Amino acid sequence: RPTDGAAWELARYFVLQGAQYLLVLLFHPLVHFPGDAINAVTRTLLPRDHLLRRLLEPHLDFTLGLHEAVIHHRRSVLHNSQRELFTPFPLSASGIHDGIATGLRGVEGNSAYPPFRFGPRLPGAHTLYGRYRRDWYGALLDFVARVTCNIPREDPVVTRWAEHIHTWLPSFPSGAEIHRGEALAEAVTSYLSAITVFHTADHHSYAGIPLAEMPWRLRHPPEVKGLTRLALDELVSSEDFLRHQLCHAMFFKPFLLRSLREVSYRFAPGALSDAARDFTAAMQTLDDRWRGSTFPSSQEIACSLQY
């Protein structure tokens, strides 16, 4: 409690460390890896001129190569090898891997850590970030619905596409389910919002927090009982902070290659190009609404998973 002096102060640092670990290594990967099946199946199964592919294709660049390196390259930051100078985590490689898996699988009996299920994943509107994500999801859904309504119901190509994705990502609508109601538009919007707005906003907001306020490593045992003195300059070493700075610059800070405003969907003049034009206008409306906030504008939102 606050009356416990040094013990209270140290406990708060451990809470910050734990919150940072959950955000970066349990929750944020959920906007990265589950969508790989959608990316790969779209590239390999949908004909290049199919309308669904034309809608999705501008958002597929860079991602699969990036994820292969993050997961499998021997120098990936997620392995936390201390031979590298950009690995700041306070965990072993197996601890990091288990944490990411826990974010996907959930913790049985703990409602705070449900297993991943594909869908909108919208935070509550009682938070500013929740309202920002809901605004963008709504604008994307309006655009996607205007495009996908031009795809015939029971299109066999879309059926096969959904069924293949469902095999790898069981919470994605199956081949039969994708044609029910607005399932196709909602599935496409859930995917696009995750890999564009939600991913960028996570990085953008997180990167705006001063590094000195986010401890990755704390060089003190977690026991706080009886603690009467806390030497702050001994909690983090100079090497710890250097690793944190390098990791931040290389992996956490947004690094834009192509923005959402630069996307071209290869739509012919007519209703589809009108929908794309209206989506651009909707993006400008959202930029005006959220100007001055800590959240990214459409020109700062990556059009795919690029970092």
PDB file of C-alpha atoms in Angstrom:
ATOM      1  CA  ARG A   1       0.000   0.000   0.000  1.00  0.00           C
ATOM      2  CA  PRO A   2       1.126   3.631  -0.379  1.00  0.00           C
ATOM      3  CA  THR A   3       2.035   3.672   3.309  1.00  0.00           C
ATOM      4  CA  ASP A   4       4.623   0.925   2.690  1.00  0.00           C
ATOM      5  CA  GLY A   5       7.116   3.359   1.194  1.00  0.00           C
ATOM      6  CA  ALA A   6       9.896   1.698  -0.781  1.00  0.00           C
ATOM      7  CA  ALA A   7       8.014  -1.595  -1.061  1.00  0.00           C
ATOM      8  CA  TRP A   8       5.027   0.202  -2.624  1.00  0.00           C
ATOM      9  CA  GLU A   9       7.295   2.042  -5.066  1.00  0.00           C
ATOM     10  CA  LEU A  10       9.020  -1.174  -6.190  1.00  0.00           C
ATOM     11  CA  ALA A  11       5.702  -2.997  -6.547  1.00  0.00           C
ATOM     12  CA  ARG A  12       4.489  -0.290  -8.930  1.00  0.00           C
ATOM     13  CA  TYR A  13       7.555  -0.787 -11.132  1.00  0.00           C
ATOM     14  CA  PHE A  14       6.794  -4.498 -11.318  1.00  0.00           C
ATOM     15  CA  VAL A  15       3.212  -3.712 -12.301  1.00  0.00           C
ATOM     16  CA  LEU A  16       4.505  -1.475 -15.133  1.00  0.00           C
ATOM     17  CA  GLN A  17       6.918  -4.205 -16.227  1.00  0.00           C
ATOM     18  CA  GLY A  18       4.125  -6.793 -16.230  1.00  0.00           C
ATOM     19  CA  ALA A  19       1.739  -4.531 -18.147  1.00  0.00           C
ATOM     20  CA  GLN A  20       4.389  -3.868 -20.769  1.00  0.00           C
ATOM     21  CA  TYR A  21       5.120  -7.570 -21.136  1.00  0.00           C
ATOM     22  CA  LEU A  22       1.402  -8.373 -21.580  1.00  0.00           C
ATOM     23  CA  LEU A  23       0.921  -5.623 -24.147  1.00  0.00           C
ATOM     24  CA  VAL A  24       3.970  -6.364 -26.320  1.00  0.00           C
ATOM     25  CA  LEU A  25       4.321 -10.145 -26.041  1.00  0.00           C
ATOM     26  CA  LEU A  26       0.806 -11.471 -25.355  1.00  0.00           C
ATOM     27  CA  PHE A  27      -1.758  -9.084 -26.818  1.00  0.00           C
ATOM     28  CA  HIS A  28      -0.052  -7.271 -29.721  1.00  0.00           C
ATOM     29  CA  PRO A  29       0.962 -10.501 -31.533  1.00  0.00           C
ATOM     30  CA  LEU A  30      -2.769 -11.189 -31.964  1.00  0.00           C
ATOM     31  CA  VAL A  31      -2.908  -8.556 -34.721  1.00  0.00           C
ATOM     32  CA  HIS A  32       0.104 -10.174 -36.404  1.00  0.00           C
ATOM     33  CA  PHE A  33       0.185 -13.936 -36.703  1.00  0.00           C
ATOM     34  CA  PRO A  34      -3.427 -15.261 -36.852  1.00  0.00           C
ATOM     35  CA  GLY A  35      -4.029 -13.415 -40.120  1.00  0.00           C
ATOM     36  CA  ASP A  36      -1.165 -15.149 -41.951  1.00  0.00           C
ATOM     37  CA  ALA A  37      -3.530 -17.877 -43.131  1.00  0.00           C
ATOM     38  CA  ILE A  38      -5.773 -15.240 -44.749  1.00  0.00           C
ATOM     39  CA  ASN A  39      -2.790 -13.657 -46.482  1.00  0.00           C
ATOM     40  CA  ALA A  40      -1.372 -16.940 -47.794  1.00  0.00           C
ATOM     41  CA  VAL A  41      -4.684 -18.438 -48.944  1.00  0.00           C
ATOM     42  CA  THR A  42      -5.694 -15.200 -50.676  1.00  0.00           C
ATOM     43  CA  ARG A  43      -2.416 -15.103 -52.598  1.00  0.00           C
ATOM     44  CA  THR A  44      -2.512 -18.747 -53.642  1.00  0.00           C
ATOM     45  CA  LEU A  45      -6.220 -19.468 -54.168  1.00  0.00           C
ATOM     46  CA  LEU A  46      -8.010 -16.352 -55.404  1.00  0.00           C
ATOM     47  CA  PRO A  47      -7.630 -15.512 -59.117  1.00  0.00           C
ATOM     48  CA  ARG A  48      -5.792 -12.247 -59.610  1.00  0.00           C
ATOM     49  CA  ASP A  49      -8.818 -10.480 -61.127  1.00  0.00           C
ATOM     50  CA  HIS A  50     -11.342 -11.712 -58.564  1.00  0.00           C
ATOM     51  CA  LEU A  51     -12.958  -8.756 -56.811  1.00  0.00           C
ATOM     52  CA  LEU A  52     -12.156 -10.100 -53.345  1.00  0.00           C
ATOM     53  CA  ARG A  53      -8.485 -10.390 -54.268  1.00  0.00           C
ATOM     54  CA  ARG A  54      -8.439  -6.861 -55.683  1.00  0.00           C
ATOM     55  CA  LEU A  55      -9.861  -5.630 -52.372  1.00  0.00           C
ATOM     56  CA  LEU A  56      -7.367  -7.531 -50.218  1.00  0.00           C
ATOM     57  CA  GLU A  57      -4.196  -7.539 -52.295  1.00  0.00           C
ATOM     58  CA  PRO A  58      -2.915  -4.013 -51.476  1.00  0.00           C
ATOM     59  CA  HIS A  59      -2.921  -5.033 -47.811  1.00  0.00           C
ATOM     60  CA  LEU A  60      -0.885  -8.242 -48.182  1.00  0.00           C
ATOM     61  CA  ASP A  61       2.560  -6.832 -48.993  1.00  0.00           C
ATOM     62  CA  PHE A  62       5.608  -7.376 -46.762  1.00  0.00           C
ATOM     63  CA  THR A  63       3.778  -9.390 -44.100  1.00  0.00           C
ATOM     64  CA  LEU A  64       4.648 -13.039 -44.674  1.00  0.00           C
ATOM     65  CA  GLY A  65       8.361 -12.383 -45.103  1.00  0.00           C
ATOM     66  CA  LEU A  66       8.368 -10.206 -42.012  1.00  0.00           C
ATOM     67  CA  HIS A  67       6.656 -12.877 -39.932  1.00  0.00           C
ATOM     68  CA  GLU A  68       8.910 -15.659 -41.172  1.00  0.00           C
ATOM     69  CA  ALA A  69      11.924 -13.651 -40.019  1.00  0.00           C
ATOM     70  CA  VAL A  70      10.353 -12.715 -36.673  1.00  0.00           C
ATOM     71  CA  ILE A  71       9.503 -16.329 -35.890  1.00  0.00           C
ATOM     72  CA  HIS A  72      12.370 -18.283 -37.429  1.00  0.00           C
ATOM     73  CA  HIS A  73      15.440 -16.099 -37.950  1.00  0.00           C
ATOM     74  CA  ARG A  74      18.181 -16.906 -35.458  1.00  0.00           C
ATOM     75  CA  ARG A  75      18.689 -13.175 -34.718  1.00  0.00           C
ATOM     76  CA  SER A  76      15.005 -12.413 -34.138  1.00  0.00           C
ATOM     77  CA  VAL A  77      14.359 -10.233 -31.109  1.00  0.00           C
ATOM     78  CA  LEU A  78      11.814 -12.805 -29.890  1.00  0.00           C
ATOM     79  CA  HIS A  79      14.634 -15.274 -29.174  1.00  0.00           C
ATOM     80  CA  ASN A  80      16.216 -12.690 -26.840  1.00  0.00           C
ATOM     81  CA  SER A  81      19.763 -13.867 -27.522  1.00  0.00           C
ATOM     82  CA  GLN A  82      22.145 -11.834 -25.392  1.00  0.00           C
ATOM     83  CA  ARG A  83      24.669 -11.930 -28.243  1.00  0.00           C
ATOM     84  CA  GLU A  84      22.530  -9.238 -29.855  1.00  0.00           C
ATOM     85  CA  LEU A  85      22.476  -5.683 -28.538  1.00  0.00           C
ATOM     86  CA  PHE A  86      18.796  -5.092 -29.377  1.00  0.00           C
ATOM     87  CA  THR A  87      17.255  -7.769 -27.116  1.00  0.00           C
ATOM     88  CA  PRO A  88      15.890  -6.105 -23.942  1.00  0.00           C
ATOM     89  CA  PHE A  89      13.489  -8.664 -22.476  1.00  0.00           C
ATOM     90  CA  PRO A  90      13.799 -10.031 -18.921  1.00  0.00           C
ATOM     91  CA  LEU A  91      12.950 -13.579 -20.066  1.00  0.00           C
ATOM     92  CA  SER A  92      14.445 -16.636 -21.658  1.00  0.00           C
ATOM     93  CA  ALA A  93      13.588 -17.465 -25.276  1.00  0.00           C
ATOM     94  CA  SER A  94      11.247 -20.224 -24.120  1.00  0.00           C
ATOM     95  CA  GLY A  95       9.513 -17.803 -21.758  1.00  0.00           C
ATOM     96  CA  ILE A  96       8.851 -15.372 -24.610  1.00  0.00           C
ATOM     97  CA  HIS A  97       7.610 -18.130 -26.920  1.00  0.00           C
ATOM     98  CA  ASP A  98       5.328 -19.494 -24.189  1.00  0.00           C
ATOM     99  CA  GLY A  99       3.957 -16.001 -23.578  1.00  0.00           C
ATOM    100  CA  ILE A 100       3.009 -15.503 -27.214  1.00  0.00           C
ATOM    101  CA  ALA A 101       1.402 -18.952 -27.288  1.00  0.00           C
ATOM    102  CA  THR A 102      -0.527 -18.099 -24.123  1.00  0.00           C
ATOM    103  CA  GLY A 103      -1.909 -14.970 -25.782  1.00  0.00           C
ATOM    104  CA  LEU A 104      -3.288 -17.169 -28.569  1.00  0.00           C
ATOM    105  CA  ARG A 105      -4.465 -20.139 -26.503  1.00  0.00           C
ATOM    106  CA  GLY A 106      -5.668 -18.203 -23.461  1.00  0.00           C
ATOM    107  CA  VAL A 107      -5.597 -19.350 -19.860  1.00  0.00           C
ATOM    108  CA  GLU A 108      -8.273 -21.850 -18.958  1.00  0.00           C
ATOM    109  CA  GLY A 109     -10.541 -20.623 -16.189  1.00  0.00           C
ATOM    110  CA  ASN A 110      -9.260 -17.025 -16.405  1.00  0.00           C
ATOM    111  CA  SER A 111     -11.657 -14.660 -18.185  1.00  0.00           C
ATOM    112  CA  ALA A 112      -8.914 -12.023 -18.537  1.00  0.00           C
ATOM    113  CA  TYR A 113      -7.068 -14.308 -20.963  1.00  0.00           C
ATOM    114  CA  PRO A 114      -9.606 -15.878 -23.339  1.00  0.00           C
ATOM    115  CA  PRO A 115      -8.390 -17.937 -26.302  1.00  0.00           C
ATOM    116  CA  PHE A 116      -8.039 -15.996 -29.535  1.00  0.00           C
ATOM    117  CA  ARG A 117     -11.086 -15.885 -31.756  1.00  0.00           C
ATOM    118  CA  PHE A 118     -11.153 -14.184 -35.122  1.00  0.00           C
ATOM    119  CA  GLY A 119     -13.431 -11.138 -35.165  1.00  0.00           C
ATOM    120  CA  PRO A 120     -13.572  -7.360 -34.719  1.00  0.00           C
ATOM    121  CA  ARG A 121     -11.835  -7.392 -31.298  1.00  0.00           C
ATOM    122  CA  LEU A 122     -13.092  -3.924 -30.368  1.00  0.00           C
ATOM    123  CA  PRO A 123     -12.210  -2.462 -26.958  1.00  0.00           C
ATOM    124  CA  GLY A 124     -14.983  -0.895 -24.929  1.00  0.00           C
ATOM    125  CA  ALA A 125     -16.295   2.497 -25.979  1.00  0.00           C
ATOM    126  CA  HIS A 126     -15.638   3.756 -22.438  1.00  0.00           C
ATOM    127  CA  THR A 127     -11.956   4.183 -23.433  1.00  0.00           C
ATOM    128  CA  LEU A 128     -10.606   6.724 -25.900  1.00  0.00           C
ATOM    129  CA  TYR A 129      -8.679   3.999 -27.728  1.00  0.00           C
ATOM    130  CA  GLY A 130     -11.826   1.905 -27.903  1.00  0.00           C
ATOM    131  CA  ARG A 131     -13.756   4.737 -29.534  1.00  0.00           C
ATOM    132  CA  TYR A 132     -10.930   5.374 -32.008  1.00  0.00           C
ATOM    133  CA  ARG A 133     -10.835   1.732 -33.088  1.00  0.00           C
ATOM    134  CA  ARG A 134     -14.622   1.554 -33.323  1.00  0.00           C
ATOM    135  CA  ASP A 135     -14.724   4.672 -35.525  1.00  0.00           C
ATOM    136  CA  TRP A 136     -12.206   3.187 -37.936  1.00  0.00           C
ATOM    137  CA  TYR A 137     -13.834  -0.234 -37.932  1.00  0.00           C
ATOM    138  CA  GLY A 138     -17.145   1.380 -38.871  1.00  0.00           C
ATOM    139  CA  ALA A 139     -15.613   3.329 -41.766  1.00  0.00           C
ATOM    140  CA  LEU A 140     -13.847   0.232 -43.072  1.00  0.00           C
ATOM    141  CA  LEU A 141     -17.012  -1.865 -42.759  1.00  0.00           C
ATOM    142  CA  ASP A 142     -19.019   0.664 -44.795  1.00  0.00           C
ATOM    143  CA  PHE A 143     -16.401   0.555 -47.562  1.00  0.00           C
ATOM    144  CA  VAL A 144     -15.925  -3.220 -47.551  1.00  0.00           C
ATOM    145  CA  ALA A 145     -19.685  -3.890 -47.559  1.00  0.00           C
ATOM    146  CA  ARG A 146     -20.138  -1.673 -50.634  1.00  0.00           C
ATOM    147  CA  VAL A 147     -17.464  -3.697 -52.430  1.00  0.00           C
ATOM    148  CA  THR A 148     -18.351  -7.222 -51.314  1.00  0.00           C
ATOM    149  CA  CYS A 149     -22.054  -6.782 -52.118  1.00  0.00           C
ATOM    150  CA  ASN A 150     -20.928  -7.029 -55.763  1.00  0.00           C
ATOM    151  CA  ILE A 151     -19.650 -10.582 -55.194  1.00  0.00           C
ATOM    152  CA  PRO A 152     -22.371 -13.131 -56.042  1.00  0.00           C
ATOM    153  CA  ARG A 153     -23.841 -15.070 -53.142  1.00  0.00           C
ATOM    154  CA  GLU A 154     -22.558 -18.655 -53.025  1.00  0.00           C
ATOM    155  CA  ASP A 155     -19.574 -17.728 -55.203  1.00  0.00           C
ATOM    156  CA  PRO A 156     -17.666 -21.066 -55.246  1.00  0.00           C
ATOM    157  CA  VAL A 157     -14.303 -19.297 -55.258  1.00  0.00           C
ATOM    158  CA  VAL A 158     -15.184 -17.452 -52.058  1.00  0.00           C
ATOM    159  CA  THR A 159     -16.520 -20.686 -50.541  1.00  0.00           C
ATOM    160  CA  ARG A 160     -13.210 -22.465 -51.164  1.00  0.00           C
ATOM    161  CA  TRP A 161     -11.253 -19.444 -49.945  1.00  0.00           C
ATOM    162  CA  ALA A 162     -13.147 -19.328 -46.642  1.00  0.00           C
ATOM    163  CA  GLU A 163     -13.026 -23.100 -46.139  1.00  0.00           C
ATOM    164  CA  HIS A 164      -9.248 -23.218 -46.594  1.00  0.00           C
ATOM    165  CA  ILE A 165      -8.744 -20.341 -44.144  1.00  0.00           C
ATOM    166  CA  HIS A 166     -11.153 -21.984 -41.692  1.00  0.00           C
ATOM    167  CA  THR A 167      -8.996 -25.118 -41.754  1.00  0.00           C
ATOM    168  CA  TRP A 168      -6.002 -23.134 -40.490  1.00  0.00           C
ATOM    169  CA  LEU A 169      -7.932 -20.562 -38.439  1.00  0.00           C
ATOM    170  CA  PRO A 170     -11.012 -22.403 -37.063  1.00  0.00           C
ATOM    171  CA  SER A 171     -12.673 -19.247 -35.707  1.00  0.00           C
ATOM    172  CA  PHE A 172     -12.792 -17.796 -39.246  1.00  0.00           C
ATOM    173  CA  PRO A 173     -16.163 -18.393 -40.997  1.00  0.00           C
ATOM    174  CA  SER A 174     -16.325 -21.700 -42.853  1.00  0.00           C
ATOM    175  CA  GLY A 175     -17.192 -22.053 -46.517  1.00  0.00           C
ATOM    176  CA  ALA A 176     -20.878 -22.352 -45.649  1.00  0.00           C
ATOM    177  CA  GLU A 177     -20.888 -19.611 -43.007  1.00  0.00           C
ATOM    178  CA  ILE A 178     -19.152 -16.977 -45.162  1.00  0.00           C
ATOM    179  CA  HIS A 179     -22.312 -16.505 -47.277  1.00  0.00           C
ATOM    180  CA  ARG A 180     -24.678 -15.935 -44.352  1.00  0.00           C
ATOM    181  CA  GLY A 181     -25.849 -12.391 -43.720  1.00  0.00           C
ATOM    182  CA  GLU A 182     -22.939  -9.928 -43.662  1.00  0.00           C
ATOM    183  CA  ALA A 183     -20.337 -12.550 -42.701  1.00  0.00           C
ATOM    184  CA  LEU A 184     -18.068 -11.862 -45.694  1.00  0.00           C
ATOM    185  CA  ALA A 185     -17.992  -8.096 -45.186  1.00  0.00           C
ATOM    186  CA  GLU A 186     -17.461  -8.476 -41.438  1.00  0.00           C
ATOM    187  CA  ALA A 187     -14.678 -11.058 -41.865  1.00  0.00           C
ATOM    188  CA  VAL A 188     -12.829  -8.926 -44.403  1.00  0.00           C
ATOM    189  CA  THR A 189     -13.232  -5.824 -42.239  1.00  0.00           C
ATOM    190  CA  SER A 190     -12.006  -7.641 -39.120  1.00  0.00           C
ATOM    191  CA  TYR A 191      -8.880  -8.694 -40.998  1.00  0.00           C
ATOM    192  CA  LEU A 192      -8.189  -5.330 -42.633  1.00  0.00           C
ATOM    193  CA  SER A 193      -8.786  -3.286 -39.492  1.00  0.00           C
ATOM    194  CA  ALA A 194      -6.414  -5.525 -37.506  1.00  0.00           C
ATOM    195  CA  ILE A 195      -3.506  -5.371 -39.955  1.00  0.00           C
ATOM    196  CA  THR A 196      -3.844  -1.672 -40.742  1.00  0.00           C
ATOM    197  CA  VAL A 197      -5.420   0.604 -38.135  1.00  0.00           C
ATOM    198  CA  PHE A 198      -5.152  -1.542 -35.006  1.00  0.00           C
ATOM    199  CA  HIS A 199      -1.580  -2.642 -35.641  1.00  0.00           C
ATOM    200  CA  THR A 200      -0.365   0.864 -36.443  1.00  0.00           C
ATOM    201  CA  ALA A 201      -2.253   2.430 -33.551  1.00  0.00           C
ATOM    202  CA  ASP A 202      -0.709  -0.048 -31.106  1.00  0.00           C
ATOM    203  CA  HIS A 203       2.800   0.852 -32.268  1.00  0.00           C
ATOM    204  CA  HIS A 204       2.071   4.564 -32.579  1.00  0.00           C
ATOM    205  CA  SER A 205       0.616   4.862 -29.076  1.00  0.00           C
ATOM    206  CA  TYR A 206       3.200   2.635 -27.421  1.00  0.00           C
ATOM    207  CA  ALA A 207       6.123   4.400 -29.103  1.00  0.00           C
ATOM    208  CA  GLY A 208       4.869   7.708 -27.722  1.00  0.00           C
ATOM    209  CA  ILE A 209       5.519   6.673 -24.114  1.00  0.00           C
ATOM    210  CA  PRO A 210       8.930   7.881 -22.864  1.00  0.00           C
ATOM    211  CA  LEU A 211      11.351   4.958 -22.692  1.00  0.00           C
ATOM    212  CA  ALA A 212      12.477   5.834 -19.185  1.00  0.00           C
ATOM    213  CA  GLU A 213       8.935   5.226 -17.921  1.00  0.00           C
ATOM    214  CA  MET A 214       8.732   1.608 -19.168  1.00  0.00           C
ATOM    215  CA  PRO A 215      11.069  -0.832 -17.410  1.00  0.00           C
ATOM    216  CA  TRP A 216      11.797  -4.071 -19.271  1.00  0.00           C
ATOM    217  CA  ARG A 217      14.343  -5.302 -16.740  1.00  0.00           C
ATOM    218  CA  LEU A 218      14.320  -4.699 -13.012  1.00  0.00           C
ATOM    219  CA  ARG A 219      17.473  -5.789 -11.215  1.00  0.00           C
ATOM    220  CA  HIS A 220      15.828  -6.411  -7.880  1.00  0.00           C
ATOM    221  CA  PRO A 221      14.110  -9.522  -6.516  1.00  0.00           C
ATOM    222  CA  PRO A 222      10.311  -9.242  -6.615  1.00  0.00           C
ATOM    223  CA  GLU A 223      10.087  -9.730  -2.847  1.00  0.00           C
ATOM    224  CA  VAL A 224       9.065  -6.433  -1.285  1.00  0.00           C
ATOM    225  CA  LYS A 225       8.240  -7.440   2.283  1.00  0.00           C
ATOM    226  CA  GLY A 226      10.278  -5.436   4.735  1.00  0.00           C
ATOM    227  CA  LEU A 227      11.920  -3.296   2.036  1.00  0.00           C
ATOM    228  CA  THR A 228      12.874   0.063   3.521  1.00  0.00           C
ATOM    229  CA  ARG A 229      15.125   1.554   0.818  1.00  0.00           C
ATOM    230  CA  LEU A 230      14.983   1.477  -2.974  1.00  0.00           C
ATOM    231  CA  ALA A 231      18.001   2.599  -5.011  1.00  0.00           C
ATOM    232  CA  LEU A 232      16.451   3.645  -8.317  1.00  0.00           C
ATOM    233  CA  ASP A 233      19.812   3.961 -10.082  1.00  0.00           C
ATOM    234  CA  GLU A 234      20.430   0.271  -9.393  1.00  0.00           C
ATOM    235  CA  LEU A 235      17.142  -1.026 -10.837  1.00  0.00           C
ATOM    236  CA  VAL A 236      18.257  -0.782 -14.484  1.00  0.00           C
ATOM    237  CA  SER A 237      21.800  -0.985 -15.839  1.00  0.00           C
ATOM    238  CA  SER A 238      23.215   1.165 -18.621  1.00  0.00           C
ATOM    239  CA  GLU A 239      23.298  -1.906 -20.863  1.00  0.00           C
ATOM    240  CA  ASP A 240      19.637  -2.616 -20.111  1.00  0.00           C
ATOM    241  CA  PHE A 241      18.646   0.851 -21.240  1.00  0.00           C
ATOM    242  CA  LEU A 242      20.831   0.695 -24.357  1.00  0.00           C
ATOM    243  CA  ARG A 243      19.132  -2.571 -25.350  1.00  0.00           C
ATOM    244  CA  HIS A 244      15.742  -0.968 -24.718  1.00  0.00           C
ATOM    245  CA  GLN A 245      16.636   2.027 -26.902  1.00  0.00           C
ATOM    246  CA  LEU A 246      17.858  -0.139 -29.783  1.00  0.00           C
ATOM    247  CA  CYS A 247      14.841  -2.451 -29.627  1.00  0.00           C
ATOM    248  CA  HIS A 248      12.521   0.548 -29.583  1.00  0.00           C
ATOM    249  CA  ALA A 249      14.179   2.065 -32.652  1.00  0.00           C
ATOM    250  CA  MET A 250      14.248  -1.215 -34.582  1.00  0.00           C
ATOM    251  CA  PHE A 251      10.951  -2.879 -33.678  1.00  0.00           C
ATOM    252  CA  PHE A 252       8.546  -0.724 -31.662  1.00  0.00           C
ATOM    253  CA  LYS A 253       8.712   2.645 -33.414  1.00  0.00           C
ATOM    254  CA  PRO A 254       6.439   2.817 -36.505  1.00  0.00           C
ATOM    255  CA  PHE A 255       8.327   2.627 -39.796  1.00  0.00           C
ATOM    256  CA  LEU A 256       5.970   3.408 -42.648  1.00  0.00           C
ATOM    257  CA  LEU A 257       6.559   2.015 -46.151  1.00  0.00           C
ATOM    258  CA  ARG A 258       3.101   2.653 -47.636  1.00  0.00           C
ATOM    259  CA  SER A 259       0.165   4.344 -45.968  1.00  0.00           C
ATOM    260  CA  LEU A 260      -3.542   3.573 -46.076  1.00  0.00           C
ATOM    261  CA  ARG A 261      -4.080   6.755 -48.082  1.00  0.00           C
ATOM    262  CA  GLU A 262      -1.771   5.477 -50.860  1.00  0.00           C
ATOM    263  CA  VAL A 263      -3.742   2.302 -51.626  1.00  0.00           C
ATOM    264  CA  SER A 264      -5.058   1.623 -55.136  1.00  0.00           C
ATOM    265  CA  TYR A 265      -7.589  -1.192 -55.538  1.00  0.00           C
ATOM    266  CA  ARG A 266      -7.594  -1.580 -59.358  1.00  0.00           C
ATOM    267  CA  PHE A 267     -11.315  -0.798 -59.488  1.00  0.00           C
ATOM    268  CA  ALA A 268     -12.831   0.237 -62.813  1.00  0.00           C
ATOM    269  CA  PRO A 269     -14.787   3.521 -62.958  1.00  0.00           C
ATOM    270  CA  GLY A 270     -18.247   3.114 -61.502  1.00  0.00           C
ATOM    271  CA  ALA A 271     -19.749   1.974 -58.227  1.00  0.00           C
ATOM    272  CA  LEU A 272     -16.551   0.362 -56.942  1.00  0.00           C
ATOM    273  CA  SER A 273     -14.314   3.332 -57.622  1.00  0.00           C
ATOM    274  CA  ASP A 274     -17.009   5.547 -56.064  1.00  0.00           C
ATOM    275  CA  ALA A 275     -16.839   3.411 -52.927  1.00  0.00           C
ATOM    276  CA  ALA A 276     -13.047   3.810 -52.798  1.00  0.00           C
ATOM    277  CA  ARG A 277     -13.390   7.579 -53.269  1.00  0.00           C
ATOM    278  CA  ASP A 278     -15.971   7.777 -50.472  1.00  0.00           C
ATOM    279  CA  PHE A 279     -13.679   5.743 -48.212  1.00  0.00           C
ATOM    280  CA  THR A 280     -10.947   8.318 -48.799  1.00  0.00           C
ATOM    281  CA  ALA A 281     -13.412  11.045 -47.777  1.00  0.00           C
ATOM    282  CA  ALA A 282     -14.349   9.022 -44.672  1.00  0.00           C
ATOM    283  CA  MET A 283     -10.672   8.757 -43.756  1.00  0.00           C
ATOM    284  CA  GLN A 284     -10.357  12.526 -43.950  1.00  0.00           C
ATOM    285  CA  THR A 285     -13.393  12.908 -41.704  1.00  0.00           C
ATOM    286  CA  LEU A 286     -11.795  10.593 -39.137  1.00  0.00           C
ATOM    287  CA  ASP A 287      -8.493  12.457 -39.389  1.00  0.00           C
ATOM    288  CA  ASP A 288     -10.318  15.696 -38.594  1.00  0.00           C
ATOM    289  CA  ARG A 289     -12.215  14.082 -35.718  1.00  0.00           C
ATOM    290  CA  TRP A 290      -9.086  12.654 -34.080  1.00  0.00           C
ATOM    291  CA  ARG A 291      -6.682  15.490 -34.864  1.00  0.00           C
ATOM    292  CA  GLY A 292      -4.725  16.436 -31.765  1.00  0.00           C
ATOM    293  CA  SER A 293      -5.037  12.993 -30.194  1.00  0.00           C
ATOM    294  CA  THR A 294      -2.182  10.546 -29.695  1.00  0.00           C
ATOM    295  CA  PHE A 295      -3.599   8.223 -32.377  1.00  0.00           C
ATOM    296  CA  PRO A 296      -2.345   8.036 -35.983  1.00  0.00           C
ATOM    297  CA  SER A 297      -3.978   9.736 -38.948  1.00  0.00           C
ATOM    298  CA  SER A 298      -4.738   7.869 -42.177  1.00  0.00           C
ATOM    299  CA  GLN A 299      -1.458   9.090 -43.674  1.00  0.00           C
ATOM    300  CA  GLU A 300       0.371   7.523 -40.720  1.00  0.00           C
ATOM    301  CA  ILE A 301      -1.506   4.191 -40.840  1.00  0.00           C
ATOM    302  CA  ALA A 302       0.367   1.445 -42.674  1.00  0.00           C
ATOM    303  CA  CYS A 303      -1.692  -0.306 -45.343  1.00  0.00           C
ATOM    304  CA  SER A 304      -0.292  -3.702 -44.305  1.00  0.00           C
ATOM    305  CA  LEU A 305       1.853  -5.321 -41.630  1.00  0.00           C
ATOM    306  CA  GLN A 306       5.158  -3.684 -42.553  1.00  0.00           C
ATOM    307  CA  TYR A 307       7.007  -3.618 -39.217  1.00  0.00           C
TER     308      TYR A 307
END
